[in-house]
XYZ file of C-alpha atoms in Angstrom:
227
model
C -13.094 -49.547 -77.812
C -14.933 -46.910 -79.998
C -18.362 -47.893 -77.692
C -16.219 -46.880 -74.957
C -14.723 -43.178 -76.328
C -17.548 -42.211 -77.659
C -19.393 -40.725 -74.182
C -15.702 -39.434 -73.520
C -15.613 -37.669 -76.850
C -18.950 -36.040 -76.117
C -17.620 -34.955 -72.765
C -14.475 -33.287 -73.974
C -16.192 -31.886 -76.399
C -18.548 -30.708 -74.312
C -16.146 -29.053 -71.814
C -14.436 -27.500 -75.344
C -17.597 -25.884 -76.463
C -18.494 -24.065 -72.831
C -16.683 -20.699 -72.338
C -14.002 -20.354 -69.772
C -15.710 -17.319 -67.757
C -17.807 -16.788 -65.458
C -20.049 -13.613 -64.794
C -19.296 -11.270 -61.245
C -22.661 -12.294 -60.068
C -22.020 -16.347 -60.584
C -18.756 -16.313 -58.962
C -19.681 -13.771 -55.809
C -22.311 -15.778 -55.119
C -20.616 -19.020 -55.569
C -17.252 -17.999 -53.621
C -17.561 -19.308 -49.871
C -17.787 -21.863 -47.409
C -20.463 -24.813 -47.786
C -21.178 -28.004 -45.167
C -19.695 -31.002 -46.640
C -20.881 -32.964 -43.944
C -22.122 -32.465 -40.105
C -18.600 -31.057 -39.397
C -16.558 -30.849 -42.287
C -16.348 -27.858 -44.772
C -15.379 -27.054 -48.333
C -14.249 -23.738 -49.282
C -14.903 -22.401 -53.089
C -13.223 -19.936 -53.920
C -11.914 -18.075 -57.704
C -8.195 -17.503 -59.091
C -8.081 -16.424 -62.835
C -11.414 -16.903 -63.530
C -11.161 -20.583 -62.914
C -13.159 -22.784 -59.741
C -10.778 -23.965 -57.237
C -11.529 -25.636 -53.660
C -9.758 -26.255 -49.966
C -10.624 -29.135 -48.780
C -9.099 -31.991 -46.396
C -5.759 -30.180 -45.991
C -5.326 -29.245 -50.192
C -5.705 -25.913 -50.550
C -5.546 -25.721 -54.649
C -8.017 -28.490 -56.006
C -8.733 -27.216 -59.596
C -12.003 -27.868 -60.958
C -12.910 -28.229 -64.339
C -15.649 -26.458 -65.435
C -18.546 -28.871 -67.834
C -21.263 -26.007 -68.033
C -21.852 -22.369 -66.348
C -23.379 -23.749 -63.095
C -21.780 -27.396 -63.419
C -18.159 -28.466 -62.286
C -16.356 -31.898 -61.926
C -13.658 -32.757 -58.892
C -11.478 -35.134 -59.995
C -10.356 -35.808 -55.627
C -14.211 -36.622 -55.216
C -15.673 -37.593 -58.647
C -18.265 -35.907 -58.804
C -20.057 -33.291 -60.687
C -20.825 -30.794 -58.119
C -24.038 -28.010 -59.263
C -23.841 -24.845 -57.979
C -27.497 -23.936 -57.084
C -29.522 -20.850 -56.218
C -32.053 -21.876 -55.292
C -33.767 -21.222 -53.041
C -30.261 -20.881 -50.995
C -27.081 -21.355 -52.439
C -26.035 -25.057 -52.219
C -23.576 -27.753 -54.224
C -25.578 -30.505 -55.147
C -23.502 -33.534 -56.721
C -24.767 -35.035 -60.307
C -26.769 -38.423 -59.487
C -25.299 -41.008 -60.581
C -25.604 -44.810 -59.774
C -23.679 -45.136 -57.193
C -25.398 -42.153 -55.093
C -28.160 -44.551 -54.858
C -30.608 -42.724 -55.210
C -28.992 -40.956 -52.255
C -29.446 -37.086 -52.554
C -25.980 -35.186 -51.607
C -26.434 -31.744 -50.780
C -24.011 -28.822 -49.432
C -25.469 -25.861 -47.889
C -23.447 -22.290 -48.372
C -22.465 -21.243 -44.652
C -23.463 -17.894 -43.604
C -19.936 -15.648 -42.469
C -19.354 -16.366 -39.335
C -21.357 -19.797 -38.566
C -18.713 -22.378 -38.025
C -18.708 -26.234 -37.868
C -18.584 -27.791 -33.988
C -14.995 -28.400 -34.128
C -14.375 -24.808 -35.572
C -16.060 -23.327 -32.637
C -14.411 -25.458 -30.319
C -10.523 -25.167 -31.715
C -11.421 -21.430 -31.376
C -12.573 -21.867 -27.458
C -16.162 -21.049 -28.241
C -17.063 -23.864 -26.150
C -20.221 -22.663 -25.796
C -21.066 -22.767 -29.120
C -19.803 -25.351 -30.078
C -22.091 -27.194 -27.768
C -24.625 -25.523 -29.609
C -23.418 -26.838 -32.851
C -23.620 -30.130 -31.550
C -26.851 -30.474 -29.916
C -28.488 -28.995 -33.243
C -26.648 -31.905 -34.827
C -28.106 -34.029 -31.989
C -31.366 -32.759 -33.168
C -31.440 -33.138 -36.438
C -29.952 -36.650 -36.824
C -29.205 -38.584 -33.591
C -27.325 -40.912 -35.169
C -24.499 -38.676 -36.491
C -21.216 -40.097 -36.304
C -19.614 -36.881 -35.805
C -21.611 -37.121 -31.489
C -21.183 -40.750 -31.589
C -20.162 -41.013 -27.742
C -16.626 -43.279 -28.178
C -15.499 -40.886 -30.979
C -15.798 -38.128 -28.715
C -14.364 -39.755 -25.712
C -11.418 -40.675 -28.145
C -10.995 -37.054 -28.615
C -10.767 -36.386 -24.824
C -7.847 -38.942 -24.134
C -5.760 -37.931 -27.150
C -6.221 -34.054 -25.653
C -5.675 -35.802 -22.364
C -2.177 -37.586 -23.668
C -1.160 -34.749 -24.944
C -1.402 -32.874 -21.920
C -4.134 -30.158 -23.193
C -6.279 -30.445 -19.596
C -8.846 -27.554 -20.448
C -9.419 -28.812 -24.029
C -10.033 -32.589 -22.380
C -12.590 -31.223 -19.824
C -15.131 -29.298 -22.245
C -15.228 -32.251 -24.719
C -15.647 -34.675 -21.790
C -18.648 -32.059 -20.641
C -19.846 -31.755 -24.011
C -20.436 -35.373 -24.207
C -21.562 -35.306 -21.347
C -24.379 -33.043 -22.420
C -24.898 -34.709 -25.291
C -25.172 -38.577 -23.994
C -26.403 -37.980 -20.576
C -27.325 -41.487 -19.898
C -23.738 -42.709 -20.327
C -22.078 -43.581 -17.020
C -19.198 -43.581 -18.884
C -19.095 -40.289 -20.113
C -19.334 -38.925 -16.557
C -16.377 -41.598 -15.588
C -14.219 -40.346 -18.736
C -14.784 -36.307 -17.352
C -13.614 -37.460 -13.951
C -10.499 -39.028 -14.473
C -9.729 -35.700 -16.321
C -10.654 -33.419 -13.332
C -8.071 -36.200 -10.980
C -5.403 -36.035 -13.885
C -5.498 -32.375 -13.286
C -5.666 -32.423 -9.605
C -9.423 -31.321 -9.012
C -10.256 -34.195 -6.384
C -13.584 -32.331 -5.678
C -14.975 -32.185 -9.012
C -13.687 -35.883 -10.234
C -15.473 -37.162 -6.740
C -18.523 -35.830 -7.971
C -18.747 -37.074 -11.548
C -17.647 -40.544 -10.249
C -20.787 -40.479 -8.288
C -22.537 -39.703 -11.699
C -20.834 -42.583 -12.884
C -22.430 -44.658 -10.517
C -26.263 -43.496 -10.044
C -25.970 -44.441 -13.742
C -23.738 -47.892 -13.458
C -23.515 -48.905 -10.072
C -21.283 -51.147 -11.773
C -18.736 -49.704 -13.212
C -15.961 -50.738 -11.685
C -13.637 -47.726 -12.868
C -15.529 -45.371 -11.474
C -16.310 -47.743 -8.280
C -12.575 -47.962 -7.780
C -11.499 -44.281 -8.313
C -13.966 -43.000 -6.673
C -13.236 -45.611 -3.081
C -9.978 -44.648 -3.008
C -10.514 -40.893 -3.561
C -13.247 -41.370 -0.180
C -10.491 -43.645 1.863
C -8.248 -40.691 1.100
C -10.330 -37.748 2.772
C-alpha cells in the first residue's frame, strides 16, 4: 500500500506547491482553439484564473494545474503541456499507453475552422478545401473515408436537408473521384430533388467507372425509358 500511495502523495504535494496564479501573457497566449484531430476542436479558456476546456459538448471542463505550463484533464486522463515554441500548441505528456506516439495539437488561427465547421456555416468551397488539405497530409485519415462521408449524406437526405446532402456528396466525389459509388450517391440525391438531368449525368459517371454498378444501371435505364 505504501508503494502505491507514495507517488500519488508526491503528485498532490507538487500540485499543492504550484502557484495557482497564471500570468497575463500566459493566459493570452494559451486561450484559444486547438485542433484535437483533423475535424475536431478543443477550446481553452480561463475563468477566475482557472483553466477550462470546451470539448465534445461539455463547455465547462476544469483542468487541474500541475505546474506553470502543465494541466491535468480528467476527461482525457492526460497531462496537457502548453508549448509556445515554435508556435503555440498542446502536447500530451509521454506515457506508456501512447506507445511512443507524440500527440501535438496546434492552435488554430482566429478565423480558421475545421471542415465540419466550414460546412455547417454553409462555406462549402472552404469545407472542400479543408477536406482536400487533410487528404494531402494524410490520405488514410478517418475524417475523409468515403463510407463515412456517404453516410453523412444519406443522413441529410433522411432529414430532408437536400442542399446539405448534395454538397457533401459533391465533396465526396472530389475526395474520391475514382469511386463509382460516390457518383451513384450524388445521382440518388439529384433524383430525390427532381433534377433528373443531373441524376442521369451522375449515374453515367458512376457507370463509366464501374459498368457493373447495379443501382446506377437500374436507375439510369429507368430515366432513359421515361424520356
